[in-house]
Amino acid sequence: MSKLDELAAKVEIGKAKLVPGLVQEALDEGNAPEVVLNKMIGAMDVVGEKFKNNEIFVPEMLIAARAMKKGVEVLKPLLAAGGTQDAGKVIIGTVAGDLHDIGKNLVAMMIESAGFTVIDLGVDVPADKFVQTVRENPDTKIVALSALLTTTMPALKDAVALLNEQDFRGNIKVMVGGAPITPEFAAEIGADAYTDDAASAAAKAKELAA
Ligand code: B1M
């Protein structure tokens, strides 16, 4: 079994203590950080499929997520080896009712490495918290919202709608993303941009803030 396959297998079964070492070994074998990250994302897709098929349950999903987070910690300095220039301020969070944060954290990390100052509001963020945080940070350039559940797509819609009503809306851009979100849905709810992964989110943020 290759080191990458071994890593994926350990992420799948949530071996948080072994995953950082395996990430390092995969890097030492010459695999690019992005390749190692994508292998772990693939492992989480397998976890999701097994959950959908009732082969595993929420606790197993949770320990797999913990293991992946440990692996991402090893990759962070390599993936986020970005510029130091101040591209502006970005407020990010996962919308109300949604506790998924691995993708949001990756987006935050890549945006930060693109030179932005990131205010991460965490998960389960009520719509008015995004508004309040923009008011407290009038130099905000972008608000970035993540949603991972079809059941929290309405919360994403509500948060964007609330942002769209504000007097400051002309001064900020709103970006959305997450597995169930589509470019069509993003346009329909009045967001300025949709991207489907963390690297393209960072590139889009630079474009929007320019
Ligand atoms: Co959840 N979960 N989960 N879960 N979970 C999914 C999302 C699911 C697809 C699994 C499945 O059934 N196949 C399914 C959703 C189905 C649906 O809505 N259609 C699901 C479900 C049902 C649930 C619960 C409802 C289960 C239950 O309780 N019965 C529950 C809900 C809890 C809640 O949020 N209220 C739940 C709970 C959990 C855990 C807490 C156990 C755990 C999360 C832990 C954590 O995040 N700290 C968890 C996990 C781990 C998953 C899976 C297995 C993995 C998610 C993940 O981290 N992926 C997931 C299945 C899957 O994704 N394949 C699943 C890796 C991550 C890098 O990808 O987050 O997609 P992702 O981020 C990507 C892109 O989406 C994008 O960039 C990232 C890649 O670069 N992106 C953005 C994300 N945000 C972006 C923002 C942007 C731009 C791009 O701009 C602003």
XYZ file of C-alpha atoms and ligand atoms in Angstrom:
301
model
C 0.000 0.000 0.000
C 1.397 3.451 -0.893
C 1.941 6.015 1.847
C -0.939 8.102 0.443
C -3.307 5.123 0.517
C -2.205 4.308 4.048
C -2.895 7.930 5.028
C -6.373 7.825 3.480
C -7.132 4.563 5.266
C -6.108 6.008 8.644
C -8.114 9.198 8.097
C -11.144 7.081 7.257
C -10.935 5.200 10.535
C -9.998 8.307 12.499
C -6.488 7.497 13.690
C -5.695 11.056 14.813
C -2.404 10.065 16.436
C -1.058 8.346 13.313
C -2.268 10.789 10.655
C 0.268 13.645 11.244
C 3.186 11.224 10.915
C 1.731 9.698 7.766
C 1.210 13.154 6.258
C 4.867 13.922 6.941
C 5.964 10.600 5.438
C 3.837 11.223 2.334
C 5.483 14.655 1.970
C 8.936 13.151 2.523
C 8.209 10.718 -0.315
C 7.898 13.750 -2.582
C 4.117 14.163 -2.749
C 3.045 17.813 -3.102
C 1.059 19.255 -0.144
C -1.986 19.727 -2.408
C -1.853 16.053 -3.390
C -1.730 14.980 0.259
C -4.622 17.321 1.095
C -6.731 16.008 -1.786
C -6.086 12.453 -0.654
C -7.493 13.320 2.786
C -10.488 15.117 1.226
C -11.088 11.934 -0.799
C -10.988 9.930 2.423
C -13.668 12.200 3.906
C -15.806 11.572 0.816
C -15.523 7.841 1.515
C -16.508 8.514 5.135
C -19.524 10.498 3.889
C -20.575 7.666 1.564
C -20.289 5.100 4.361
C -22.402 7.351 6.577
C -25.012 7.693 3.853
C -25.123 3.905 3.496
C -25.503 3.404 7.269
C -22.164 1.604 7.473
C -20.876 4.154 10.006
C -22.550 6.746 12.240
C -21.994 10.321 13.499
C -19.271 9.432 16.078
C -17.165 7.758 13.369
C -17.612 10.813 11.117
C -16.483 12.983 13.991
C -13.308 11.018 14.721
C -12.431 10.943 11.017
C -12.836 14.744 10.985
C -10.536 15.060 14.007
C -7.913 12.925 12.297
C -8.103 15.019 9.133
C -7.734 18.229 11.153
C -4.517 16.869 12.693
C -3.223 16.132 9.204
C -4.133 19.603 7.938
C -2.100 21.116 10.822
C 1.020 19.512 9.343
C 0.177 20.839 5.877
C -0.794 24.336 6.979
C 2.660 25.970 6.866
C 3.206 24.480 3.402
C -0.195 25.335 1.938
C -0.329 28.762 3.539
C 3.163 29.902 2.607
C 1.662 33.071 1.229
C 2.403 36.735 0.980
C 2.512 39.203 3.822
C 0.910 42.091 1.975
C -2.349 43.386 3.436
C -5.004 42.609 0.860
C -7.801 43.651 3.255
C -10.149 42.065 5.763
C -12.308 38.980 5.225
C -14.998 37.762 7.626
C -15.716 34.041 7.330
C -18.029 31.564 9.016
C -20.214 28.503 8.608
C -23.896 29.482 8.625
C -26.458 28.956 11.407
C -27.311 25.343 12.173
C -24.216 23.966 10.441
C -21.272 22.548 12.397
C -19.005 21.540 9.488
C -15.769 23.490 9.591
C -12.975 21.607 7.800
C -13.726 23.147 4.405
C -14.342 26.582 5.933
C -11.011 26.351 7.787
C -9.219 25.461 4.550
C -10.836 28.417 2.795
C -9.827 30.708 5.702
C -6.272 29.376 5.570
C -5.892 29.890 1.811
C -7.469 33.357 1.937
C -5.114 34.317 4.761
C -2.176 33.064 2.781
C -3.319 35.261 -0.115
C -2.551 38.243 2.130
C -5.922 38.945 3.742
C -6.605 39.450 7.446
C -9.226 36.832 8.328
C -11.819 37.112 11.079
C -13.119 33.568 11.558
C -16.503 33.499 13.322
C -16.483 29.697 13.520
C -19.509 27.483 12.951
C -23.259 27.884 13.525
C -22.996 31.628 12.944
C -26.323 33.528 13.078
C -26.946 35.869 10.140
C -26.890 38.990 12.326
C -23.451 38.082 13.659
C -22.006 38.543 10.148
C -23.713 41.953 9.939
C -22.562 42.994 13.412
C -18.983 41.968 12.621
C -18.947 44.031 9.421
C -20.200 47.015 11.446
C -17.383 46.486 13.958
C -14.896 46.225 11.070
C -15.860 48.896 8.550
C -12.744 48.131 6.489
C -14.084 44.636 5.659
C -13.775 43.806 1.975
C -15.377 40.358 1.816
C -17.816 38.221 3.787
C -17.364 34.503 3.055
C -20.065 32.016 4.038
C -19.855 28.238 4.049
C -22.720 25.705 4.173
C -22.341 21.926 3.988
C -25.898 20.708 4.432
C -28.850 20.964 2.101
C -30.817 21.770 5.270
C -28.646 24.851 5.954
C -28.893 26.257 2.429
C -31.888 28.367 3.624
C -29.695 29.767 6.430
C -27.124 30.718 3.797
C -29.855 32.391 1.788
C -31.089 34.288 4.879
C -27.588 35.453 5.803
C -26.927 36.756 2.283
C -30.372 38.410 2.224
C -29.647 40.190 5.516
C -26.240 41.344 4.269
C -27.858 42.542 1.032
C -30.234 44.807 3.005
C -27.451 46.694 4.773
C -26.263 50.205 3.930
C -22.676 48.901 3.780
C -23.483 46.304 1.099
C -21.963 48.417 -1.679
C -18.619 48.347 0.113
C -18.305 44.579 0.563
C -18.409 41.475 -1.604
C -20.190 38.294 -0.529
C -18.707 34.892 -1.378
C -20.390 31.551 -0.761
C -19.407 27.908 -1.034
C -19.740 24.399 0.324
C -20.572 21.014 -1.171
C -24.332 21.475 -1.825
C -23.991 25.025 -3.181
C -24.057 25.673 -6.926
C -23.183 28.776 -8.927
C -26.886 29.041 -9.849
C -27.968 28.988 -6.190
C -25.305 31.584 -5.329
C -26.566 33.895 -8.077
C -30.213 33.309 -7.123
C -29.639 34.338 -3.484
C -27.692 37.446 -4.485
C -24.123 36.492 -3.587
C -21.317 38.043 -5.613
C -19.336 34.852 -6.076
C -19.314 31.080 -5.714
C -16.209 28.903 -5.764
C -15.984 25.181 -5.281
C -12.721 24.790 -3.392
C -10.369 26.621 -1.064
C -7.702 27.506 -3.616
C -10.209 29.035 -6.032
C -11.879 30.868 -3.123
C -8.547 32.584 -2.374
C -8.022 33.471 -6.042
C -11.577 34.836 -6.285
C -11.123 36.860 -3.074
C -8.064 38.568 -4.590
C -10.018 39.319 -7.760
C -13.000 40.739 -5.826
C -10.848 42.877 -3.531
C -8.692 44.316 -6.328
Co -21.693 15.725 8.202
N -22.705 15.539 6.542
N -23.356 15.759 9.215
N -20.555 15.706 9.761
N -20.275 15.285 7.067
C -21.958 15.556 5.297
C -21.797 16.989 4.774
C -22.844 14.619 4.359
C -22.683 14.956 2.853
C -22.503 13.131 4.620
C -23.362 12.216 3.784
O -24.490 11.953 4.139
N -22.851 11.723 2.678
C -24.244 14.903 4.917
C -25.001 16.064 4.288
C -26.101 15.591 3.364
C -26.829 16.740 2.771
O -27.101 17.731 3.373
N -27.161 16.573 1.529
C -23.945 15.162 6.378
C -24.899 15.037 7.429
C -26.248 14.500 7.032
C -24.617 15.398 8.762
C -25.565 15.345 9.962
C -26.972 15.901 9.690
C -25.609 13.890 10.470
C -26.565 13.635 11.608
O -26.447 14.196 12.666
N -27.524 12.784 11.341
C -24.809 16.205 11.005
C -25.201 17.680 10.943
C -24.554 18.476 12.056
C -24.712 19.961 11.832
O -23.930 20.544 11.115
N -25.754 20.547 12.400
C -23.402 16.033 10.546
C -22.300 16.081 11.401
C -20.996 15.913 11.028
C -19.836 15.864 12.021
C -19.960 16.942 13.112
C -19.809 14.500 12.659
C -18.600 16.026 11.063
C -18.098 17.473 10.917
C -16.928 17.789 11.804
C -16.289 19.105 11.459
O -16.425 19.665 10.390
N -15.578 19.621 12.424
C -19.187 15.615 9.716
C -18.403 15.252 8.585
C -16.930 15.045 8.843
C -18.945 15.096 7.287
C -18.256 14.632 5.987
C -18.009 13.137 6.099
C -16.959 15.346 5.648
C -17.034 16.868 5.603
C -15.663 17.421 5.346
O -15.026 17.936 6.243
N -15.161 17.255 4.101
C -19.340 15.004 4.909
C -19.270 14.146 3.659
C -18.442 14.795 2.579
O -18.156 15.959 2.581
N -18.077 14.069 1.621
C -20.556 15.150 5.708
C -13.815 17.690 3.722
C -13.831 19.207 3.412
C -12.439 19.670 2.991
O -14.707 19.401 2.340
O -16.281 20.815 3.733
O -16.879 20.105 1.356
P -15.868 20.497 2.361
O -15.127 21.818 1.828
C -14.687 21.915 0.493
C -15.703 22.590 -0.441
O -17.037 22.332 -0.097
C -15.306 24.026 -0.432
O -13.904 24.016 -0.164
C -13.499 22.817 0.495
C -12.392 22.121 -0.280
O -11.356 22.920 -0.619
N -15.916 24.969 0.489
C -15.973 26.290 0.147
C -16.427 24.834 1.721
N -16.824 26.011 2.203
C -16.554 26.927 1.247
C -16.752 28.328 1.229
C -16.343 29.031 0.080
C -15.790 28.367 -1.004
C -15.581 26.990 -0.995
O -16.471 30.369 -0.064
C -16.876 31.143 1.030
